Amino acid sequence: MLDVKLVRENTAKVIDALKRRNYDPSILDNFLKIENERRELLRVIEDRREQRNKLSQEIARLKRDKKDASSILNEAKNISDSISEKEERLRLLEEQSAQELLLIPSIPHDSVPVGKDEAENVEIRRWGTPRELDFPPLNHWDIGEMLGIIDFDRATKIAGARFSLMKGMGAKLERALMNFMLDLNTAKGYKEIFPPLLVNRNAMTGTGQLPKFEMELFRTVDPEFYLIPTAEVPVTNIHRDEILNENDLPIYYTAYTPCFRREAGSYGQDTRGLLRQHQFNKVEVVKFVKPENSYDEHERLTNDAEDILKRLCLPYRVIALCTGDMGFASAKTYDLEVWLPGQQRYREISSCSNFEDFQTRRAGIRFKREGKKGTEFVHTLNGSALAIGRTVVAILENYQQKDGSVSIPDALKPYMGIEAIK
RNA sequence: GGAGAGGUGGCCGAGUAGGUCGAAGGCAGCCGCCUGCUAAGCGGUUGUGGGGAUAAAACUUCACCCAGGGUUCGAAUCCCUGCCUCUCCGCCA
């Protein structure tokens, strides 16, 4: 969420940001109106409280001296009554103000291309050349089923649509990829984390999945938990409501977790194959950094994700999302898109975002500078490094051979122990 | 699942017949003093968030003793609910 003060005192800047994001700036009007009334009322209430506190002290003094306090006591009671009346109104205003504030998206960084939708995203760079095939490429689901390593029919029997059953070398490929990615990330200084996969409401709210995206989440009943849609949630929440020391930063984490998503509203999209599942594996990286470093860290985080694709020799491109296509909380996002021969196009395999202080303000993650008073909000970044299911897709499709086998990328051979899946 | 105990500031730890308690004391931190170094010692200081005031401070005020309600003129202290932690028994990967 944004800083209330910023919205209040620098409204023009926020309006400009909303316009660039293709949002209707009038969503601010209500917020500002509520905020004004809230502050006015707050001042009145605090004034009354001061009066009451003084009277209470007076009462205490009188009682200690065994003197009569009944008249002043009455006065205090009256003030108290009038306070609680106003407090009710204040509570309502606070609630509304907070709700309105949560609807305002973050401010895009100046370097983010302005645009309406994904059509105006900007390609930053390309790496690798798609292989020339002397045979018609197959889709990964055909490859997977022919090799007997992915079983969609039985997954449907066990769970339902949008689930998959990995078998034999397919299952091993998943495991090989998570180890490969974790090993690579930890070698770069990311600390490995294995977090809870079910989290409480506070955690989901802290990173912004709630209340806005309730429909995207799986939830348990009694007791109530949410299944994480990404490791970003539990890992970012590691430091929720903490005040870190300046020299604790930067903090780099990497975590492998399964991810669970309802995919509500995506009916008809990517219904076949592994691309869009209710459950998928992902290795995530999360950074907590000082504000002045966050854009530098963003580039490096993106490079780290790219490095995995390079080592797997998978052609990809880097896309800067435009203002209209960026996520609600992000100030800048690069998507990594990998080449899929089966679809003859690039598809997202990683998303690397800088949230600046948008998440940490909400989650209460601050730090203290050496020798300075007060606290500042930490900046957070995260990215997939990488989505494993989609990496499997990319490997199957890019490494498919004419005879129907799939060779194993060199970097993975130590993890797979074989040269090819036949 | 059964039976108990408890959640206080960066940490440890006081504070229950409700009243100058934002909270004693200790440790850690910071500033100064002292001692030729080190250690010790002495004095002072150190929470977070919001509002007002200010050029900015100083200043002032409100809130915060797990969370949310309640009682009261007044609650860290009393009552209810929830969450969490710990100990013992049972069960279990």
mmCIF file of C-alpha atoms in Angstrom, chain A residues 47-218:
data_model
loop_
_atom_site.group_PDB
_atom_site.id
_atom_site.type_symbol
_atom_site.label_atom_id
_atom_site.label_comp_id
_atom_site.label_asym_id
_atom_site.label_seq_id
_atom_site.Cartn_x
_atom_site.Cartn_y
_atom_site.Cartn_z
ATOM 1 C CA ASP A 47 -8.583 16.805 22.540
ATOM 2 C CA ARG A 48 -11.364 15.279 24.556
ATOM 3 C CA ARG A 49 -9.177 12.466 25.710
ATOM 4 C CA GLU A 50 -6.705 14.957 27.004
ATOM 5 C CA GLN A 51 -9.420 16.636 29.021
ATOM 6 C CA ARG A 52 -10.616 13.363 30.379
ATOM 7 C CA ASN A 53 -7.134 12.211 31.323
ATOM 8 C CA LYS A 54 -6.584 15.391 33.258
ATOM 9 C CA LEU A 55 -9.841 14.984 35.110
ATOM 10 C CA SER A 56 -9.028 11.390 35.908
ATOM 11 C CA GLN A 57 -5.770 12.442 37.425
ATOM 12 C CA GLU A 58 -7.609 15.055 39.426
ATOM 13 C CA ILE A 59 -9.991 12.401 40.682
ATOM 14 C CA ALA A 60 -7.116 10.216 41.711
ATOM 15 C CA ARG A 61 -5.586 13.071 43.629
ATOM 16 C CA LEU A 62 -8.824 13.919 45.416
ATOM 17 C CA LYS A 63 -9.461 10.314 46.342
ATOM 18 C CA ARG A 64 -6.012 9.948 47.724
ATOM 19 C CA ASP A 65 -6.650 12.940 49.936
ATOM 20 C CA LYS A 66 -10.007 11.467 50.879
ATOM 21 C CA LYS A 67 -11.878 14.377 49.389
ATOM 22 C CA ASP A 68 -15.152 14.432 47.551
ATOM 23 C CA ALA A 69 -14.863 14.005 43.799
ATOM 24 C CA SER A 70 -18.434 13.452 42.756
ATOM 25 C CA SER A 71 -18.991 16.609 40.716
ATOM 26 C CA ILE A 72 -15.814 16.329 38.755
ATOM 27 C CA LEU A 73 -16.501 12.636 38.378
ATOM 28 C CA ASN A 74 -19.752 13.442 36.704
ATOM 29 C CA GLU A 75 -18.079 15.783 34.324
ATOM 30 C CA ALA A 76 -15.586 13.117 33.407
ATOM 31 C CA LYS A 77 -18.340 10.673 32.760
ATOM 32 C CA ASN A 78 -19.989 13.055 30.353
ATOM 33 C CA ILE A 79 -16.821 13.555 28.419
ATOM 34 C CA SER A 80 -16.275 9.845 28.276
ATOM 35 C CA ASP A 81 -19.724 9.303 26.863
ATOM 36 C CA SER A 82 -19.222 11.865 24.154
ATOM 37 C CA ILE A 83 -15.883 10.311 23.290
ATOM 38 C CA SER A 84 -17.203 6.831 22.796
ATOM 39 C CA GLU A 85 -19.896 8.222 20.564
ATOM 40 C CA LYS A 86 -17.327 9.847 18.298
ATOM 41 C CA GLU A 87 -15.043 6.867 18.477
ATOM 42 C CA GLU A 88 -17.603 4.741 16.808
ATOM 43 C CA ARG A 89 -17.635 7.070 13.852
ATOM 44 C CA LEU A 90 -13.864 7.216 13.851
ATOM 45 C CA ARG A 91 -13.573 3.453 13.717
ATOM 46 C CA LEU A 92 -15.829 3.402 10.701
ATOM 47 C CA LEU A 93 -13.769 6.058 8.965
ATOM 48 C CA GLU A 94 -10.520 4.297 9.731
ATOM 49 C CA GLU A 95 -11.859 1.097 8.305
ATOM 50 C CA GLN A 96 -13.048 2.785 5.147
ATOM 51 C CA SER A 97 -9.877 4.758 4.740
ATOM 52 C CA ALA A 98 -7.768 1.624 5.062
ATOM 53 C CA GLN A 99 -9.957 -0.200 2.581
ATOM 54 C CA GLU A 100 -9.742 2.584 0.038
ATOM 55 C CA LEU A 101 -6.010 2.784 0.455
ATOM 56 C CA LEU A 102 -5.645 -0.907 -0.328
ATOM 57 C CA LEU A 103 -7.288 -0.324 -3.672
ATOM 58 C CA ILE A 104 -4.608 2.101 -4.818
ATOM 59 C CA PRO A 105 -1.833 0.384 -6.762
ATOM 60 C CA SER A 106 1.837 1.149 -6.381
ATOM 61 C CA ILE A 107 3.554 3.908 -8.295
ATOM 62 C CA PRO A 108 5.453 2.663 -11.359
ATOM 63 C CA HIS A 109 9.120 3.530 -11.528
ATOM 64 C CA ASP A 110 10.134 6.179 -14.072
ATOM 65 C CA SER A 111 11.941 3.601 -16.148
ATOM 66 C CA VAL A 112 8.786 1.575 -16.730
ATOM 67 C CA PRO A 113 7.384 1.943 -20.258
ATOM 68 C CA VAL A 114 3.969 3.541 -20.313
ATOM 69 C CA GLY A 115 1.317 1.463 -22.012
ATOM 70 C CA LYS A 116 -2.225 0.180 -21.871
ATOM 71 C CA ASP A 117 -1.809 -3.569 -21.895
ATOM 72 C CA GLU A 118 0.570 -6.382 -22.689
ATOM 73 C CA ALA A 119 0.736 -5.353 -26.317
ATOM 74 C CA GLU A 120 2.834 -2.413 -25.211
ATOM 75 C CA ASN A 121 5.336 -4.363 -23.181
ATOM 76 C CA VAL A 122 8.874 -3.793 -24.326
ATOM 77 C CA GLU A 123 11.373 -6.461 -25.225
ATOM 78 C CA ILE A 124 14.671 -5.654 -23.560
ATOM 79 C CA ARG A 125 16.921 -8.414 -24.853
ATOM 80 C CA ARG A 126 17.000 -11.872 -26.308
ATOM 81 C CA TRP A 127 19.312 -14.739 -25.555
ATOM 82 C CA GLY A 128 19.848 -17.910 -27.547
ATOM 83 C CA THR A 129 18.498 -18.998 -30.878
ATOM 84 C CA PRO A 130 15.591 -21.384 -31.213
ATOM 85 C CA ARG A 131 16.805 -24.687 -32.591
ATOM 86 C CA GLU A 132 16.110 -25.507 -36.210
ATOM 87 C CA LEU A 133 14.136 -28.735 -36.229
ATOM 88 C CA ASP A 134 14.016 -30.977 -39.249
ATOM 89 C CA PHE A 135 10.761 -32.468 -38.057
ATOM 90 C CA PRO A 136 7.456 -31.046 -36.821
ATOM 91 C CA PRO A 137 7.814 -30.231 -33.114
ATOM 92 C CA LEU A 138 5.458 -31.872 -30.666
ATOM 93 C CA ASN A 139 3.700 -30.323 -27.708
ATOM 94 C CA HIS A 140 5.100 -31.221 -24.327
ATOM 95 C CA TRP A 141 1.952 -33.079 -23.351
ATOM 96 C CA ASP A 142 2.311 -35.370 -26.329
ATOM 97 C CA ILE A 143 5.972 -35.879 -25.618
ATOM 98 C CA GLY A 144 5.282 -36.501 -21.929
ATOM 99 C CA GLU A 145 2.570 -39.035 -22.597
ATOM 100 C CA MET A 146 4.521 -40.829 -25.305
ATOM 101 C CA LEU A 147 7.488 -41.208 -23.000
ATOM 102 C CA GLY A 148 5.250 -42.264 -20.126
ATOM 103 C CA ILE A 149 6.536 -39.568 -17.812
ATOM 104 C CA ILE A 150 3.398 -37.437 -17.537
ATOM 105 C CA ASP A 151 -0.024 -38.950 -16.970
ATOM 106 C CA PHE A 152 -2.814 -36.423 -17.273
ATOM 107 C CA ASP A 153 -5.692 -38.900 -17.351
ATOM 108 C CA ARG A 154 -4.854 -40.483 -14.066
ATOM 109 C CA ALA A 155 -4.154 -37.094 -12.487
ATOM 110 C CA THR A 156 -7.690 -36.167 -13.389
ATOM 111 C CA LYS A 157 -8.964 -39.352 -11.793
ATOM 112 C CA ILE A 158 -7.084 -38.630 -8.576
ATOM 113 C CA ALA A 159 -7.644 -34.895 -8.306
ATOM 114 C CA GLY A 160 -9.284 -33.285 -11.317
ATOM 115 C CA ALA A 161 -8.540 -30.961 -14.155
ATOM 116 C CA ARG A 162 -5.382 -28.885 -14.021
ATOM 117 C CA PHE A 163 -3.420 -31.473 -12.113
ATOM 118 C CA SER A 164 -0.655 -33.668 -13.358
ATOM 119 C CA LEU A 165 0.962 -36.919 -12.385
ATOM 120 C CA MET A 166 4.680 -37.109 -13.015
ATOM 121 C CA LYS A 167 6.179 -40.551 -13.319
ATOM 122 C CA GLY A 168 9.614 -42.079 -13.580
ATOM 123 C CA MET A 169 12.062 -39.738 -15.285
ATOM 124 C CA GLY A 170 9.377 -37.057 -15.341
ATOM 125 C CA ALA A 171 9.212 -37.090 -11.568
ATOM 126 C CA LYS A 172 12.962 -37.191 -11.408
ATOM 127 C CA LEU A 173 13.239 -34.237 -13.757
ATOM 128 C CA GLU A 174 11.141 -32.158 -11.362
ATOM 129 C CA ARG A 175 13.398 -33.161 -8.508
ATOM 130 C CA ALA A 176 16.541 -32.565 -10.555
ATOM 131 C CA LEU A 177 15.390 -29.081 -11.477
ATOM 132 C CA MET A 178 14.602 -28.024 -7.935
ATOM 133 C CA ASN A 179 17.988 -29.209 -6.761
ATOM 134 C CA PHE A 180 19.779 -27.625 -9.687
ATOM 135 C CA MET A 181 18.104 -24.279 -9.150
ATOM 136 C CA LEU A 182 18.523 -24.291 -5.384
ATOM 137 C CA ASP A 183 22.175 -25.232 -5.687
ATOM 138 C CA LEU A 184 22.781 -22.463 -8.161
ATOM 139 C CA ASN A 185 20.950 -19.853 -6.115
ATOM 140 C CA THR A 186 22.579 -20.775 -2.828
ATOM 141 C CA ALA A 187 25.995 -20.654 -4.504
ATOM 142 C CA LYS A 188 25.182 -17.028 -5.323
ATOM 143 C CA GLY A 189 24.490 -16.194 -1.714
ATOM 144 C CA TYR A 190 20.784 -16.802 -1.388
ATOM 145 C CA LYS A 191 19.905 -18.549 1.844
ATOM 146 C CA GLU A 192 17.796 -21.637 1.400
ATOM 147 C CA ILE A 193 14.385 -21.631 3.062
ATOM 148 C CA PHE A 194 11.725 -24.256 3.327
ATOM 149 C CA PRO A 195 8.641 -22.480 4.671
ATOM 150 C CA PRO A 196 5.132 -23.508 5.710
ATOM 151 C CA LEU A 197 2.902 -24.141 2.702
ATOM 152 C CA LEU A 198 -0.229 -23.202 4.599
ATOM 153 C CA VAL A 199 -0.333 -19.731 6.065
ATOM 154 C CA ASN A 200 -2.729 -17.601 8.058
ATOM 155 C CA ARG A 201 -4.739 -14.646 6.937
ATOM 156 C CA ASN A 202 -2.295 -12.099 8.262
ATOM 157 C CA ALA A 203 0.499 -13.435 6.118
ATOM 158 C CA MET A 204 -1.662 -13.337 3.017
ATOM 159 C CA THR A 205 -2.658 -9.784 3.780
ATOM 160 C CA GLY A 206 0.919 -8.781 4.459
ATOM 161 C CA THR A 207 2.044 -9.524 0.934
ATOM 162 C CA GLY A 208 -1.129 -8.255 -0.648
ATOM 163 C CA GLN A 209 -2.861 -11.434 -1.830
ATOM 164 C CA LEU A 210 -5.728 -10.547 0.474
ATOM 165 C CA PRO A 211 -8.217 -9.081 0.455
ATOM 166 C CA LYS A 212 -8.099 -8.390 -3.250
ATOM 167 C CA PHE A 213 -7.298 -11.805 -4.651
ATOM 168 C CA GLU A 214 -9.245 -14.134 -2.420
ATOM 169 C CA MET A 215 -10.670 -15.847 -5.491
ATOM 170 C CA GLU A 216 -7.222 -16.963 -6.555
ATOM 171 C CA LEU A 217 -6.511 -18.879 -3.374
ATOM 172 C CA PHE A 218 -7.217 -22.316 -1.994
#
